[in-house]
XYZ file of C-alpha atoms in Angstrom:
290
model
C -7.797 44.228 12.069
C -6.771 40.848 13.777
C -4.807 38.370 12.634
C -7.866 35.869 12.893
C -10.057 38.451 10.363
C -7.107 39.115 7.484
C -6.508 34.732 7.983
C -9.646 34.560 5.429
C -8.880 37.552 3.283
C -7.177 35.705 1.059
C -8.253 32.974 -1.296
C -9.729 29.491 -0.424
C -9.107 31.311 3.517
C -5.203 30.761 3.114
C -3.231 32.914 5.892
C -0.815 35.001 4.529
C 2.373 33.657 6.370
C 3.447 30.512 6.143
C 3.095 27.983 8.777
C 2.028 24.232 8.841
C -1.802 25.147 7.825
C -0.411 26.268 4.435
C 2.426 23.623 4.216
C -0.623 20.895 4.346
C -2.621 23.163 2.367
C 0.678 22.987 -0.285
C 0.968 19.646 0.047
C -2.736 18.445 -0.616
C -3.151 20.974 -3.828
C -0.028 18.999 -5.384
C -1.520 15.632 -4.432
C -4.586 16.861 -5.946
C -2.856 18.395 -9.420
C -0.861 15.131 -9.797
C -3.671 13.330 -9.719
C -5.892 15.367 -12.630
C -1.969 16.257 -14.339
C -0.494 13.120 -14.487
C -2.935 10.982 -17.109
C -2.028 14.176 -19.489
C 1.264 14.076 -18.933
C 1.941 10.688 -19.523
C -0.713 10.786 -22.782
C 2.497 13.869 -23.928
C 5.290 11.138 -23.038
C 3.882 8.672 -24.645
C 2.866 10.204 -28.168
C 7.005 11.454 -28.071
C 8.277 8.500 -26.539
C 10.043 5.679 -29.100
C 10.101 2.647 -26.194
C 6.991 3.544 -25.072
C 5.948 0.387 -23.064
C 2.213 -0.147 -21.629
C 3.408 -1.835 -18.580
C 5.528 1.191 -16.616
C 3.908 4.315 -16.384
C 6.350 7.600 -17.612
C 5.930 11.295 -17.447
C 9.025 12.214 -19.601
C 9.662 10.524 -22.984
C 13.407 8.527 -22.018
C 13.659 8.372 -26.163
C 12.030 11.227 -27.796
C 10.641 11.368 -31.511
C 8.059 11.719 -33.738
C 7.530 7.790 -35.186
C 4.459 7.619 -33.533
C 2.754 10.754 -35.499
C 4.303 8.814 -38.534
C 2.537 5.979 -38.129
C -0.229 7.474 -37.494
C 0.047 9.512 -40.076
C 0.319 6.135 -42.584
C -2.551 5.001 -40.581
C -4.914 7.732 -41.960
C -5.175 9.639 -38.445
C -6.018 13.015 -39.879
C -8.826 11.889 -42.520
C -10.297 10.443 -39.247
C -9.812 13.925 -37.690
C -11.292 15.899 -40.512
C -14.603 13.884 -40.275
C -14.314 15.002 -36.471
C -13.900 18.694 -37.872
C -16.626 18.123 -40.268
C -19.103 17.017 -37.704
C -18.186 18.965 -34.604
C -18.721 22.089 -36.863
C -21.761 21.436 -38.475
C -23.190 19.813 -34.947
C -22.005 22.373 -33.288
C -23.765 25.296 -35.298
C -26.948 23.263 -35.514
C -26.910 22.839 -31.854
C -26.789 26.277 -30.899
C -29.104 27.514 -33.528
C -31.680 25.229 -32.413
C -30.790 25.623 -28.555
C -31.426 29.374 -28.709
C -34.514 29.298 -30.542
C -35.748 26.390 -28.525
C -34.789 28.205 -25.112
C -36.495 31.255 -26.187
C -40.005 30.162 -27.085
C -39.807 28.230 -23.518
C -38.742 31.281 -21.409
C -39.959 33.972 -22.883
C -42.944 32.625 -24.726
C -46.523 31.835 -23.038
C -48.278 28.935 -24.389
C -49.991 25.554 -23.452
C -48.176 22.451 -22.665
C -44.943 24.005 -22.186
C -44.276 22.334 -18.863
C -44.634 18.792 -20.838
C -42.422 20.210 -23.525
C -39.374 20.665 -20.761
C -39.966 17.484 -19.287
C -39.508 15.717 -22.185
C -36.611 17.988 -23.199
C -35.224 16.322 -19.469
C -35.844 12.614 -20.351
C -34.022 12.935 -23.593
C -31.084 13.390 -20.967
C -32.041 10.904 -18.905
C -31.650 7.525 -21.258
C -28.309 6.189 -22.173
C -27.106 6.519 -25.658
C -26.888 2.278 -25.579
C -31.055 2.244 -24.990
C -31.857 4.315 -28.344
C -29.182 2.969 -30.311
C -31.016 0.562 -32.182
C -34.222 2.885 -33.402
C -31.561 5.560 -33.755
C -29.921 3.210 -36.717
C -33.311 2.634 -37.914
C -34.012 6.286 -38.507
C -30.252 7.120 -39.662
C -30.557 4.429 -42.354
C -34.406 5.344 -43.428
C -35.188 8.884 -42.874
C -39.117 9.215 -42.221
C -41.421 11.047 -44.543
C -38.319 11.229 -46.974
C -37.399 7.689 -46.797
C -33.562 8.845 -47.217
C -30.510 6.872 -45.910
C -28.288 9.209 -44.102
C -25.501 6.102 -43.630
C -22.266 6.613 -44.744
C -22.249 10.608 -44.760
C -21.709 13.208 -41.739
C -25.042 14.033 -41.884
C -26.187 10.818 -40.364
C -24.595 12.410 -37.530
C -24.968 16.269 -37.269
C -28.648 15.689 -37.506
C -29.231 13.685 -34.304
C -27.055 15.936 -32.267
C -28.405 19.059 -33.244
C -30.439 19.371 -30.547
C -29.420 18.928 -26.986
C -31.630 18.454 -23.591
C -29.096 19.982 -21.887
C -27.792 23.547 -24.187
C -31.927 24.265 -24.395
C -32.318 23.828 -20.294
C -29.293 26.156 -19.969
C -30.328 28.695 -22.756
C -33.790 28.430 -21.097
C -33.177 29.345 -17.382
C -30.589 32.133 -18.620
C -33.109 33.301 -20.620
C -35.910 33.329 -17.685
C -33.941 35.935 -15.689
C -33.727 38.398 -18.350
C -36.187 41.388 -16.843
C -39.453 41.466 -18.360
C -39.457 45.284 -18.449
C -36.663 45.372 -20.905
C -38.699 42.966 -22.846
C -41.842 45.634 -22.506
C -40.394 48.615 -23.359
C -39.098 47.080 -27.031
C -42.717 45.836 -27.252
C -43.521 49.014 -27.202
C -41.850 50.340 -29.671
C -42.912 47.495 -32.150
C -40.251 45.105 -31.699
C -41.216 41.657 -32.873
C -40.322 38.464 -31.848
C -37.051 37.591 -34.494
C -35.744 41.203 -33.901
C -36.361 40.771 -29.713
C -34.310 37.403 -29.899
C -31.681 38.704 -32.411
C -30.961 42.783 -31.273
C -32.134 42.463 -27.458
C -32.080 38.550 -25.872
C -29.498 37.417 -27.692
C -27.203 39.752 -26.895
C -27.336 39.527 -22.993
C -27.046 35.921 -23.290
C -23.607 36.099 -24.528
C -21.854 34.340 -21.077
C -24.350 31.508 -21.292
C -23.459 31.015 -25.341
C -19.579 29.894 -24.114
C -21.149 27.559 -21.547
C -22.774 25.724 -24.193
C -20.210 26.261 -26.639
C -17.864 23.930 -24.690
C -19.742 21.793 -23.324
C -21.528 20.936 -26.790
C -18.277 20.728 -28.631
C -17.187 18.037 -25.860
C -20.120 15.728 -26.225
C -20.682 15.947 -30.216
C -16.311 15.489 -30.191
C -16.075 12.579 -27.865
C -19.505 11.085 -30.058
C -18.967 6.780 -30.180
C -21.917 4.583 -30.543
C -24.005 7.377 -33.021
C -20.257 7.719 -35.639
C -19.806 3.773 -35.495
C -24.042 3.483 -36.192
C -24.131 6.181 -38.637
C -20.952 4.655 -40.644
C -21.135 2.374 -44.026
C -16.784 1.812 -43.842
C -14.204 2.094 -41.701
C -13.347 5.363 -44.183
C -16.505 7.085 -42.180
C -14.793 6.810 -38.582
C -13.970 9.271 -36.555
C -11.408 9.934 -34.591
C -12.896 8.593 -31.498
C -14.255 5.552 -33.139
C -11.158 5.286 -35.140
C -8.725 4.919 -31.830
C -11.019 2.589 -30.749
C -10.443 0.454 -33.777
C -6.669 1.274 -33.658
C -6.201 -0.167 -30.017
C -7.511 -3.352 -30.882
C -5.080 -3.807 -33.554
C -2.117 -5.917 -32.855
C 0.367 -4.535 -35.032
C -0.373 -0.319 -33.502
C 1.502 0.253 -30.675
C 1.075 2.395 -27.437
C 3.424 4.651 -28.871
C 0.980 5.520 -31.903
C -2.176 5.515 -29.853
C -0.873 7.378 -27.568
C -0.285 10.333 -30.251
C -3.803 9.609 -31.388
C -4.829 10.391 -28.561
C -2.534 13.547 -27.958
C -4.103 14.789 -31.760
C -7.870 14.115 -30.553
C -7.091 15.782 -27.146
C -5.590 19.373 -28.538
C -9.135 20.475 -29.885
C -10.897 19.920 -26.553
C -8.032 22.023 -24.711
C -7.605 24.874 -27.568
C -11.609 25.300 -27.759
C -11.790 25.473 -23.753
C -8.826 27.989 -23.502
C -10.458 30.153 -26.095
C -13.958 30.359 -24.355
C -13.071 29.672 -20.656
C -13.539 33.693 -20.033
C -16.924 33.493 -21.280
C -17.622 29.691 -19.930
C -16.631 31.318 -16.270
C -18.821 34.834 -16.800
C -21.510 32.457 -17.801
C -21.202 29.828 -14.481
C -20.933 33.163 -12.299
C -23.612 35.402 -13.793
C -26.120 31.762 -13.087
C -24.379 31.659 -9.405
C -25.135 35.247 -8.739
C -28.652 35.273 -9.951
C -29.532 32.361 -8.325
């Protein structure tokens, strides 16, 4: 084999000596890593860092300790983070409950009007959160038909993100590739529709289930403008809406947002590391299908 065939055996076509192809290669994958690394890294040195100071920019923590957690701590950080918890988990659940049952009746179901039933699915992900916020308040603070106020409790916000444009699209076009003879031969022998989803659908849709998993827990975590609508006192906040708060505050330093921020980053990364296998079997299953 020749040396110009085995140059792109290896990954991103890397040649397996080095030389000045790789050395640039090197060089532009650090560039690249400092660039995505360094905002975390100086988010860790900050949170640890006693003189933190929001004029010079540090990746190591010159005067390491803790006071920053304390304060935050004093400030009520982690009642802020258990309304997160609250919300992300009930969201969450709703979300992909109503995502797979949603995605199903599209793909696998026959019936009139469908087509207008995805498009509007689409233009629920095409206006900005800013354009609905002021009906959205209406209906959080007067539920219709039950004429219920949903301000001041987590429900005001679990309900509005359980269901998602984007998770049903997904779901949907996963589902849409599952063969139809599969779906047949169950048919056959009498399966119904809640056992097809449940024992045979469901089941090969597990890669596609992680790719909403994350993604979902991102946007109901990093939530704003529907927490700050949906909340009667500051006691309501999450943690999002509560930094926001904190950072306009005088007497909080960098120090303490910056381990705010540290606290309401660590979900994100622990929830990605635990479901990146099945986010990546999802995003290659899609590629190789398509």
């Amino acid at each position: 084999m020749s040396d110009r065939t085995t140059r792109f055996d290896t990954a991103l076509a890397w040649a397996p000596r080095f030389g000045p192809a790789m050395a640039l290669r090197l060089v532009l994958c650090a560039v690249v890593l400092f660039v995505f690394a360094a905002p975390f890294l100086i988010i860790i040195s900050g949170a640890f860092n006693a003189t933190t100071d929001s004029t010079q920019v540090s990746v190591i923590p010159s005067d390491p300790t803790l006071l920053g957690f304390k304060i935050a701590t004093d400030l009520g950080i982690w009642g802020y983070f258990l309304n997160s918890l609250l919300i992300v988990g009930g969201g969450l659940l709703l979300q992909v409950a109503m995502s797979v049952l949603a995605a199903y009746a599209l793909a696998r179901l026959r019936f009139r009007g469908r087509t207008a039933v995805l498009m509007l699915f689409l233009l629920t992900m095409m206006l900005p959160e800013e354009v609905i916020a002021i009906p959205l308040a209406q209906v959080i603070a007067n539920l219709p038909l039950l004429g219920v106020s949903l301000k001041g409790s987590v429900f005001g916000v679990i309900l509005p993100v359980a269901v998602w444009g984007f998770s049903i699209l997904v779901m949907a076009e996963f589902m849409k590739e599952i063969p139809a003879e599969i779906e047949e031969a169950a048919r056959i022998d009498g399966v119904g529709e809640i056992r097809m989803l449940w024992t045979i659908v469901l089941p090969l849709c597990k890669p596609v289930l992680g790719v909403i998993t994350i993604f979902g827990f991102m946007m109901i975590w990093n939530q704003y403008l529907l927490p700050l609508i949906a909340a009667n006192e500051p006691s309501d906040y999450t943690l999002t809406v509560a930094l926001s708060f904190l950072r306009s505050d005088g007497d909080v330093g960098p120090g303490v947002l910056l381990a705010g921020a540290l606290i309401a980053l660590l979900p994100s990364l622990i929830v990605y590391l635990v479901m990146q296998k099945s986010m990546i079997r999802g995003i290659t299953s899609g590629a190789m299908k398509g």
